Short mmCIF file of N, CA, C and O in Angstrom, two decimals:
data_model
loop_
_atom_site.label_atom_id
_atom_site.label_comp_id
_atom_site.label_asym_id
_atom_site.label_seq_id
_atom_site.Cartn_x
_atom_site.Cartn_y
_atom_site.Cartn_z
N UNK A 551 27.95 130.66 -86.39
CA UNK A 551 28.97 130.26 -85.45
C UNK A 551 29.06 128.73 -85.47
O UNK A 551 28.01 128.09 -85.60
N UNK A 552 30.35 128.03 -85.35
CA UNK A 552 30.65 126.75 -85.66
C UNK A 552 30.28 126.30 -83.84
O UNK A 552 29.96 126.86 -82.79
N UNK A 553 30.53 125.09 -84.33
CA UNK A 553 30.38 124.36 -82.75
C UNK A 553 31.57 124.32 -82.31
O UNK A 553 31.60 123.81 -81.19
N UNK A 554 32.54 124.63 -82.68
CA UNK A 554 34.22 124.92 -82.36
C UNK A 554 33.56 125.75 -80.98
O UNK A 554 33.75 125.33 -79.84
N UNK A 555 32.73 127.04 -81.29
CA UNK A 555 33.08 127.86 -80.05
C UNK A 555 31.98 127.64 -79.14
O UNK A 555 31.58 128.61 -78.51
N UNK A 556 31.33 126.32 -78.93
CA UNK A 556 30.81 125.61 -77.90
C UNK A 556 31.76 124.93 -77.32
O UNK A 556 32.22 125.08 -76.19
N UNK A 557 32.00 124.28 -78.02
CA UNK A 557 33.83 123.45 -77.33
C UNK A 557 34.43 123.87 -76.60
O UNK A 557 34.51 123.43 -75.45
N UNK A 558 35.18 125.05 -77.12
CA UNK A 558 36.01 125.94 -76.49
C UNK A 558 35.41 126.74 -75.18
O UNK A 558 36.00 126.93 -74.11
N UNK A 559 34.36 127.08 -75.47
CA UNK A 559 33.15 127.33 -74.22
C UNK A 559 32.75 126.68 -73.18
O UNK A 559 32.10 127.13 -72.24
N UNK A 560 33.28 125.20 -73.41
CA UNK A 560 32.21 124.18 -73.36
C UNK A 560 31.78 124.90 -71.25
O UNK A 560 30.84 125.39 -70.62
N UNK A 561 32.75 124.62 -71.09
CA UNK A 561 32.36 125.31 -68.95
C UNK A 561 30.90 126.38 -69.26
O UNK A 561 29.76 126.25 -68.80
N UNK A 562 31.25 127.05 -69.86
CA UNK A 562 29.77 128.11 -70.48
C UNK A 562 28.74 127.54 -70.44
O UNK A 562 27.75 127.77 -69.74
N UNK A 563 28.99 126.47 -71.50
CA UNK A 563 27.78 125.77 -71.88
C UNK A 563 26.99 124.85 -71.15
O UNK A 563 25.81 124.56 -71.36
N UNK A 564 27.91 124.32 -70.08
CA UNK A 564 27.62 122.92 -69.55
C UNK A 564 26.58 123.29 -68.95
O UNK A 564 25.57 122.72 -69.35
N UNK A 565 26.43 124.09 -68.09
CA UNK A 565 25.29 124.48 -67.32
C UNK A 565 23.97 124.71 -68.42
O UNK A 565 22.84 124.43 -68.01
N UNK A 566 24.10 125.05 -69.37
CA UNK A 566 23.05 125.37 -70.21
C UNK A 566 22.26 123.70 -70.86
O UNK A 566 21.14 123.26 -71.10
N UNK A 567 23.41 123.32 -70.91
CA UNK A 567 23.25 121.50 -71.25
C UNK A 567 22.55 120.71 -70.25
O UNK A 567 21.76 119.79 -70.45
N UNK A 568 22.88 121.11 -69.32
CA UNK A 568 22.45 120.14 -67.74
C UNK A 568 20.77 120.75 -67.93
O UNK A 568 19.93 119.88 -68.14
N UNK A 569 20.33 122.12 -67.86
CA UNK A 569 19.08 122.29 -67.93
C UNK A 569 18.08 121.83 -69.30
O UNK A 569 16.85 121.74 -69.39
N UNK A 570 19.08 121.62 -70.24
CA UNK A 570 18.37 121.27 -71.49
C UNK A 570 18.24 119.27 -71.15
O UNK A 570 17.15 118.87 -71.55
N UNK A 571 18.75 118.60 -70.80
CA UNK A 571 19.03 117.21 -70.94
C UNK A 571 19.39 116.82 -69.33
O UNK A 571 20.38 116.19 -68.94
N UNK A 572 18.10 117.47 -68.38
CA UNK A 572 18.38 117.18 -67.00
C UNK A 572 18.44 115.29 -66.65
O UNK A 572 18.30 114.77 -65.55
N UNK A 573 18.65 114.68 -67.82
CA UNK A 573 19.24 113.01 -67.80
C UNK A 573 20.88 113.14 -67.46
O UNK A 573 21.41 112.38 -66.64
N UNK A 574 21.49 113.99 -68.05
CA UNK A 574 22.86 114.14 -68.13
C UNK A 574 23.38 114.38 -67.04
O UNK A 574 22.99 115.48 -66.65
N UNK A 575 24.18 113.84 -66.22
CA UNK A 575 25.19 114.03 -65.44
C UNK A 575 25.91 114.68 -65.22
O UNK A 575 26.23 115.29 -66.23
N UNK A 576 26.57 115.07 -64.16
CA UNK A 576 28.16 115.85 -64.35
C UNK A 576 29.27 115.30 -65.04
O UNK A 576 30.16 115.73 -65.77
N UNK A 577 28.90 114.09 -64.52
CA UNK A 577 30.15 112.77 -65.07
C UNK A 577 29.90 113.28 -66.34
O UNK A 577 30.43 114.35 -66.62
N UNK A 578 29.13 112.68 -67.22
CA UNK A 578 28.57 113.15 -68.33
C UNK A 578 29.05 113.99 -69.18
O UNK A 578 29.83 113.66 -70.07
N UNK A 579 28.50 115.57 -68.94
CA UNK A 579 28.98 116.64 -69.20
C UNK A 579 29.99 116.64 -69.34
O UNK A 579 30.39 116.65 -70.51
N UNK A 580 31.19 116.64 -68.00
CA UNK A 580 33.00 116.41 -68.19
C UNK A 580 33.56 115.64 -69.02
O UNK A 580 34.65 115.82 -69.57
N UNK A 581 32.54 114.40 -69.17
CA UNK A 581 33.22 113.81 -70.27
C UNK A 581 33.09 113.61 -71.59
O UNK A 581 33.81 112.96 -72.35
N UNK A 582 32.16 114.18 -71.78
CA UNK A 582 31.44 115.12 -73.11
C UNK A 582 32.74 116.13 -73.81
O UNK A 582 33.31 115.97 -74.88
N UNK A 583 32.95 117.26 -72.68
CA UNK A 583 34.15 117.82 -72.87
C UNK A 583 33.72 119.08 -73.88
O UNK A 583 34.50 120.02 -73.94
N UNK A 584 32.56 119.12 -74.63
CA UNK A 584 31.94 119.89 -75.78
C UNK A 584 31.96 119.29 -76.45
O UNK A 584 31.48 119.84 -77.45
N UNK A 585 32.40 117.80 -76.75
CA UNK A 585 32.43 117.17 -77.99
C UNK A 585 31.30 116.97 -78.58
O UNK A 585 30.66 116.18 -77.89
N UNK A 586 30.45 117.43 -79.93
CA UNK A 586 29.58 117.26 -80.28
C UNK A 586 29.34 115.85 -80.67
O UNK A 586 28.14 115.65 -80.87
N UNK A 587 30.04 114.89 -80.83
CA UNK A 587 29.68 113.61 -80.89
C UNK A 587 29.54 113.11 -79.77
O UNK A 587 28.63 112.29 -79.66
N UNK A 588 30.29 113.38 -78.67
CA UNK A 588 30.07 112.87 -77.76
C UNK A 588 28.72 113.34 -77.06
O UNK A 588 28.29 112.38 -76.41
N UNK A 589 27.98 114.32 -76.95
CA UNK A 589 27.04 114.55 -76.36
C UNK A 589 25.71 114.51 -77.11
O UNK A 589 24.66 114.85 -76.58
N UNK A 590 25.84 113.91 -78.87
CA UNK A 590 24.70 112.81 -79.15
C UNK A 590 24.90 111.93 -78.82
O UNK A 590 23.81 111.41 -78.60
N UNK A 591 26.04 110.94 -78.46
CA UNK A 591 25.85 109.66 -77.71
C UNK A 591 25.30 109.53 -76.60
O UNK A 591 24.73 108.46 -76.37
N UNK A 592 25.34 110.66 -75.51
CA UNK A 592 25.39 110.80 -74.27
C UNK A 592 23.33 110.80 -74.31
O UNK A 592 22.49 110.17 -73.67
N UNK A 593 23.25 111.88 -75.44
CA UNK A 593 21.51 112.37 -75.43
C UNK A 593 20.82 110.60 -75.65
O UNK A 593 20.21 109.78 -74.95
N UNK A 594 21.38 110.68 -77.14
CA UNK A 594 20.73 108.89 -77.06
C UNK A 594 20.70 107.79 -76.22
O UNK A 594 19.72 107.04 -76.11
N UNK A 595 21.78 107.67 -75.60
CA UNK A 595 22.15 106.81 -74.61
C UNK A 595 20.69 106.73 -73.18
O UNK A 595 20.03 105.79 -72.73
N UNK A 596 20.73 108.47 -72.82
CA UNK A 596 19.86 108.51 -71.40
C UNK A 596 18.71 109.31 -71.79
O UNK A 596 18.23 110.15 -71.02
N UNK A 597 18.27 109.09 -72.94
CA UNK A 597 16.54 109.31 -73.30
C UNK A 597 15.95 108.40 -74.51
O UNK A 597 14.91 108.61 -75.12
N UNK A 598 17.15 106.99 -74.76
CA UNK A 598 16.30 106.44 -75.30
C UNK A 598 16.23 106.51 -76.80
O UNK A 598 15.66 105.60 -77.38
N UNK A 599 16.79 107.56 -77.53
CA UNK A 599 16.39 107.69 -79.12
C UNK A 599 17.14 107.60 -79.76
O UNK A 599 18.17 107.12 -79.29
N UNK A 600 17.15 108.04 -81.46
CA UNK A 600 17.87 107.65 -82.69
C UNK A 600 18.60 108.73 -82.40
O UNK A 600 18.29 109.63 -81.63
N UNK A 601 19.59 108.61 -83.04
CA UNK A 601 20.92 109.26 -83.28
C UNK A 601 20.62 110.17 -83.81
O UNK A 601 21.15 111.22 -83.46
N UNK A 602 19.48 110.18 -85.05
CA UNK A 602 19.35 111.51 -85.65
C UNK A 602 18.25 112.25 -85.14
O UNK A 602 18.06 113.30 -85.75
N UNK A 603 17.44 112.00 -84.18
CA UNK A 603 16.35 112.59 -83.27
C UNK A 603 17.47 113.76 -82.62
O UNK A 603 17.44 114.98 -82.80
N UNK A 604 18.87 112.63 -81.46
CA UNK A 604 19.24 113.48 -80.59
C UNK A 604 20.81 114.72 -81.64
O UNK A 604 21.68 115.45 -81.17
N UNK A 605 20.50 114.42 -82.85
CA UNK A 605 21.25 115.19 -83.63
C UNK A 605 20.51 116.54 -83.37
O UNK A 605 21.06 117.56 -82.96
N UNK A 606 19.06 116.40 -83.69
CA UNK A 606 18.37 117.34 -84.00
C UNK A 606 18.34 118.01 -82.81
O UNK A 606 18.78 119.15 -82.97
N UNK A 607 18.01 117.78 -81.67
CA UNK A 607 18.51 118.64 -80.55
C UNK A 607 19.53 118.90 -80.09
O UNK A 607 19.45 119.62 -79.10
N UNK A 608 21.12 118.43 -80.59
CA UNK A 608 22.05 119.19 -80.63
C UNK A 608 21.96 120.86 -81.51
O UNK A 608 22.25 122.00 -81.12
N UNK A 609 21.50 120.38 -82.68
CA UNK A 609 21.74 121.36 -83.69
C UNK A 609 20.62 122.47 -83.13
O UNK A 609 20.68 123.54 -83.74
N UNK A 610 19.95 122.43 -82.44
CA UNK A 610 19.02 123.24 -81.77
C UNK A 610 19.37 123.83 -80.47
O UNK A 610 19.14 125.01 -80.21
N UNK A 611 19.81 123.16 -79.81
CA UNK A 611 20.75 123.49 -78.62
C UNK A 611 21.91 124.84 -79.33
O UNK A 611 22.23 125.95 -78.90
N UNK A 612 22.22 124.22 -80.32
CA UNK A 612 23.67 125.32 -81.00
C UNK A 612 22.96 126.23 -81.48
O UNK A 612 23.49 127.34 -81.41
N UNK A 613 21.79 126.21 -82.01
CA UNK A 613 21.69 127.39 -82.46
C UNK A 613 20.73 128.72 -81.53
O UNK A 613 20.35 129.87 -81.79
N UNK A 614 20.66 127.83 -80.42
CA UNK A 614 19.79 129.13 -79.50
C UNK A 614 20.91 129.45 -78.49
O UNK A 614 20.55 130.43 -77.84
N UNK A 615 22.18 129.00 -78.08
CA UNK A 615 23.11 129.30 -77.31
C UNK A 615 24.20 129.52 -77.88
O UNK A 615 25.17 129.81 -77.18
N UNK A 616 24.34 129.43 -79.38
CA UNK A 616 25.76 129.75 -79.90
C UNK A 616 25.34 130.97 -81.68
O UNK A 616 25.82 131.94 -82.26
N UNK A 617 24.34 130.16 -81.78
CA UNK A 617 23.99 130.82 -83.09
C UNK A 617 23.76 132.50 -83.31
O UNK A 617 23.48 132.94 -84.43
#
């Protein structure tokens, strides 16, 4: 499954996001929107790490809630 149908999900997901990355906001989240770029900026931004650290817990995030 693509990250298209996290996107499209994204209301689904958000709640699943907020417990995974309890740094993240509502603000946050909404303005995330599902965008997968936007919510490695968001991970790096409010824990601090490399881009490809908070890649890696996107792609982990997708694959236990979408995969």
């Amino acid at each position: 499954m693509n990250w298209d149908v996290i996107e499209g999900k994204w209301k689904q997901f958000k709640g699943e996001a907020q417990v995974q990355w309890g740094k993240l906001t509502d603000d946050d989240l909404d303005r995330i929107e599902g965008n997968r770029e936007k919510l490695v900026g968001a991970i790096q931004e409010r824990y601090g790490i490399a881009k490809d650290e908070a890649e890696k817990e996107v792609d982990a995030f997708h694959n236990k809630h979408a995969g």
